[in-house]
Short mmCIF file of C-alpha atoms in Angstrom, two decimals:
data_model
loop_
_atom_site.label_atom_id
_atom_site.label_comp_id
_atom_site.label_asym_id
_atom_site.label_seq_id
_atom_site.Cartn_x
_atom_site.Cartn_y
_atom_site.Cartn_z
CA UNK A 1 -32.61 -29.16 -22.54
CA UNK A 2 -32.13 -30.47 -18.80
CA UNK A 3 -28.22 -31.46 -19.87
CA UNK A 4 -27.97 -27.88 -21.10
CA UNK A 5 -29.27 -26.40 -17.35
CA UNK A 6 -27.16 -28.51 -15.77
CA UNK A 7 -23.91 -27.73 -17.29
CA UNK A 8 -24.91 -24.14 -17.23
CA UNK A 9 -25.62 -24.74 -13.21
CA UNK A 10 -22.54 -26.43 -12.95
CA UNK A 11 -19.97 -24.03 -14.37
CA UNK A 12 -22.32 -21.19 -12.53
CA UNK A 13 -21.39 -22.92 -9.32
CA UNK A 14 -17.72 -23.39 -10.62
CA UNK A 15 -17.32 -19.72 -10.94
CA UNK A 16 -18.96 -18.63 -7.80
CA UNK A 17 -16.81 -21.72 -5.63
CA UNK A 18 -13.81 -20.28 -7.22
CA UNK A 19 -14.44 -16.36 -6.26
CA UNK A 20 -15.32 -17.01 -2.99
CA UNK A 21 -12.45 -19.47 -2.21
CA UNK A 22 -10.09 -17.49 -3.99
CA UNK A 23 -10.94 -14.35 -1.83
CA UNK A 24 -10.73 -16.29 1.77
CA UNK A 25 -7.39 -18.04 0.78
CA UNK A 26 -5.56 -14.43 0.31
CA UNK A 27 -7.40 -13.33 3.41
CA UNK A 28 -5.99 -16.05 5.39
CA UNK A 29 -2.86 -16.52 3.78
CA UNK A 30 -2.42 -12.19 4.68
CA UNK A 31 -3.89 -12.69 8.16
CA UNK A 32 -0.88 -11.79 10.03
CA UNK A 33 -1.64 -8.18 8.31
CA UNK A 34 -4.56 -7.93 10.22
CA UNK A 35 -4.35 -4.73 13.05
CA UNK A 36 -6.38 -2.87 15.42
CA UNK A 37 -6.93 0.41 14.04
CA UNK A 38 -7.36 -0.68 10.46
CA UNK A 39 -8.35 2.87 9.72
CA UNK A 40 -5.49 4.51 10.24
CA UNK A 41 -2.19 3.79 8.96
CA UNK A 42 1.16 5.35 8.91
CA UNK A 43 2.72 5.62 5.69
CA UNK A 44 6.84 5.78 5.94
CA UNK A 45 8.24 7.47 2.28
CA UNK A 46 11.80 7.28 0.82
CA UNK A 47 11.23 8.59 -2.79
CA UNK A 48 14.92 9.64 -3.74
CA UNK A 49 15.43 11.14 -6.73
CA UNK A 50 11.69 11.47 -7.42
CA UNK A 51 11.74 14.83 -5.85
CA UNK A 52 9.87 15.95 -9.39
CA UNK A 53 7.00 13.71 -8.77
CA UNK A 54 6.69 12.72 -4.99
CA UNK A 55 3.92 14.63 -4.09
CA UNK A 56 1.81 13.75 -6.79
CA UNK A 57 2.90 10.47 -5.69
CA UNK A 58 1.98 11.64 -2.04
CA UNK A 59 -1.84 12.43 -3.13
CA UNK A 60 -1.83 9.29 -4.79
CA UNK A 61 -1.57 7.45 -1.57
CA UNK A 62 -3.67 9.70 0.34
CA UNK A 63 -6.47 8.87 -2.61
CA UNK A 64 -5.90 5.31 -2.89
CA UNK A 65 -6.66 4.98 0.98
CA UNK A 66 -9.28 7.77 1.68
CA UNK A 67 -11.57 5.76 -1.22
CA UNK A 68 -11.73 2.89 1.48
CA UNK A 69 -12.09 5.37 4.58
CA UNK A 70 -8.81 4.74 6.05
CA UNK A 71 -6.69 7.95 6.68
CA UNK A 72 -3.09 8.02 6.30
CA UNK A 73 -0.13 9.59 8.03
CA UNK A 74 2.82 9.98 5.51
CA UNK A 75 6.30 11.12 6.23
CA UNK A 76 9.99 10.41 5.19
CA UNK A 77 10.35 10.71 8.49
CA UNK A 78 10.16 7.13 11.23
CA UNK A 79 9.87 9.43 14.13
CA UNK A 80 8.72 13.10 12.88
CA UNK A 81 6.23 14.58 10.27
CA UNK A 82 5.52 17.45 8.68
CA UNK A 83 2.58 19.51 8.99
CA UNK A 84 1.52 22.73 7.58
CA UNK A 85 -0.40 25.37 10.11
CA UNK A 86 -1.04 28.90 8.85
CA UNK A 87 1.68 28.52 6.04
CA UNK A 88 4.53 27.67 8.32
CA UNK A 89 5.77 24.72 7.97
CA UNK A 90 5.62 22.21 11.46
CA UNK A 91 7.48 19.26 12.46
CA UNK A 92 5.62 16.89 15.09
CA UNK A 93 6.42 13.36 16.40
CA UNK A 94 4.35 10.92 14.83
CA UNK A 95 1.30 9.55 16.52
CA UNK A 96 2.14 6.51 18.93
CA UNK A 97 -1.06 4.69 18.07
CA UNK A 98 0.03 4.86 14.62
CA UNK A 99 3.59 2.93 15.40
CA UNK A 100 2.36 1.09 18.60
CA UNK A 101 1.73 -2.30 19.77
CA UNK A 102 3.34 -3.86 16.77
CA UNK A 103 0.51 -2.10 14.20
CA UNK A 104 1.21 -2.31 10.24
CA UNK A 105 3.05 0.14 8.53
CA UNK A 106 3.47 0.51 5.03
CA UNK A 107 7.43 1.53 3.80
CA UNK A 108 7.32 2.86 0.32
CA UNK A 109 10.74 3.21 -1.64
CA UNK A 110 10.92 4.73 -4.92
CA UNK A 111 14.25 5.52 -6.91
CA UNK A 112 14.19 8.21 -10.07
CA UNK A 113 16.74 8.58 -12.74
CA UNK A 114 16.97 11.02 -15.37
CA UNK A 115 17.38 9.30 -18.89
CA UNK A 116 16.93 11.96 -21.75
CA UNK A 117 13.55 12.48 -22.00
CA UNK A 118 12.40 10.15 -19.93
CA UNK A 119 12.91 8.65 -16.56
CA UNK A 120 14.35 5.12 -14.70
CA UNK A 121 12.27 4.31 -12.00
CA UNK A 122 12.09 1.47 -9.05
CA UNK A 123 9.45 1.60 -6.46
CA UNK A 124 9.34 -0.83 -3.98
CA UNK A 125 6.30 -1.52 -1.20
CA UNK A 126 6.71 -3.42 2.04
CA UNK A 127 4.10 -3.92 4.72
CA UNK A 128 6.08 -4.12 8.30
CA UNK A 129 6.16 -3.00 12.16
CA UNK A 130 7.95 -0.39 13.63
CA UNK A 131 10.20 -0.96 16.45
CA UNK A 132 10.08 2.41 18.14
CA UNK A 133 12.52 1.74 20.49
CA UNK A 134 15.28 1.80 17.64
CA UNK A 135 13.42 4.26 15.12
CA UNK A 136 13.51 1.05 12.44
CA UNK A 137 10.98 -0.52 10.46
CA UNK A 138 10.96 -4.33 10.39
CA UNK A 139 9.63 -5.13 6.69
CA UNK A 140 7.54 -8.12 5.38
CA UNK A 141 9.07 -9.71 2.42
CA UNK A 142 5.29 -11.04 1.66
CA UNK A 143 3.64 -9.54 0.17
CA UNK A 144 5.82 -7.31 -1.76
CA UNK A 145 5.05 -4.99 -5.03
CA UNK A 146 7.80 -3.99 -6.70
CA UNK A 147 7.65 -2.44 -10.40
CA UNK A 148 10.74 -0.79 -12.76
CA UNK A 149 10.69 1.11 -15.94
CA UNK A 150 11.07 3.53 -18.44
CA UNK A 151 8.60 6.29 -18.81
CA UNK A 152 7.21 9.70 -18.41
CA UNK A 153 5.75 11.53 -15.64
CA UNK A 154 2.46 10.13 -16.52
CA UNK A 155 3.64 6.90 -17.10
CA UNK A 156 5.45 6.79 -13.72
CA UNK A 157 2.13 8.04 -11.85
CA UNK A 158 -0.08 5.26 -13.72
CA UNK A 159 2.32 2.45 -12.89
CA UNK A 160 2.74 3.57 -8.96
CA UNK A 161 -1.14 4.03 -8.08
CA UNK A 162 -1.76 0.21 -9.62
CA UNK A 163 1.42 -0.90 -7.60
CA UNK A 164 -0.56 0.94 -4.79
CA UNK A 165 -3.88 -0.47 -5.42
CA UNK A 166 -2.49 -4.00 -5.09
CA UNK A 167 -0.60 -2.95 -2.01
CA UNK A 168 -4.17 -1.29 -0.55
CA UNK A 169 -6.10 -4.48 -1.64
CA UNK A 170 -3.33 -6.61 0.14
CA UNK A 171 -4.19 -4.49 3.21
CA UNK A 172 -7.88 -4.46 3.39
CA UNK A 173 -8.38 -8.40 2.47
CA UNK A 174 -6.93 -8.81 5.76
CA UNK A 175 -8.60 -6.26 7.73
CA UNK A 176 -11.94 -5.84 6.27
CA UNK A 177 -12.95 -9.88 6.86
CA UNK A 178 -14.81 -11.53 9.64
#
């Protein structure tokens, strides 16, 4: 009976060694994704071809970040966005505290093709600065999501907001440790 407890004991502590390690090794090994400002984040979109989808692919990323209380800024746009005030449509210069002081960005590419009933899709996510000098992003290569496929409209939207997810996770090990 003792043998029994202690192997049970042992592969308890196993398990909980292995969580908790596991979670501070991608925390440190992400630190340089850390920011000031965490909550906010600026969002830079090139979705082309995916003109059928890319707001739904918009809310997605609004979603995937509001469920951790960090509000997003998205545009296709490095230096302007769009903004909608008593249905006219607005352009306005980004927020400098959202490009500033070498702060994290998060470039999203996605590329759509057409294939008879379906569609070819790419998207692409890179963490990375903006130099605001130039108007140009300097991407990360780590850590990178990338996934491609063949699919639906559904199938597209399922397969970008897990890509997200990871991206978002990425983000907050980073930012939300002590």
């Amino acid at each position: 009976m003792t043998t029994l407890l202690r192997i049970k004991s042992v592969i308890l502590f196993t398990a909980l060694f292995t969580f908790f390690f596991a979670s501070y090794a991608q925390a440190e090994e992400y630190k340089w994704l850390k920011t000031k400002g965490f909550e906010k984040i600026f969002v830079y979109t090139d979705f082309n071809n995916c003109d059928f989808i890319s707001a739904k692919l918009n809310e997605t990323i609004k979603r995937s970040f509001l469920r951790h209380d960090i509000k997003t800024t998205i545009s296709d746009s490095l230096a302007f966005q769009t903004s909608e005030k008593g249905g006219k449509i607005m352009m306005e210069e980004i927020d400098k505290d959202l490009t500033s002081d070498n702060k994290i960005i998060l470039h999203i590419y996605g590329k759509c093709i057409e294939y008879k009933s379906a569609y070819i899709y790419q998207f692409d996510i890179h963490f990375g600065v903006l130099n605001s000098r130039y108007s140009q992003a300097l991407l990360y290569s780590s850590p990178q999501h990338t996934v491609m496929g063949l699919d639906t409209m559904v199938g597209i939207d399922r397969a970008f907001r897990k890509l997200l997810e990871d991206a978002v996770a990425d983000y907050l090990s980073a930012n939300k440790t002590k």
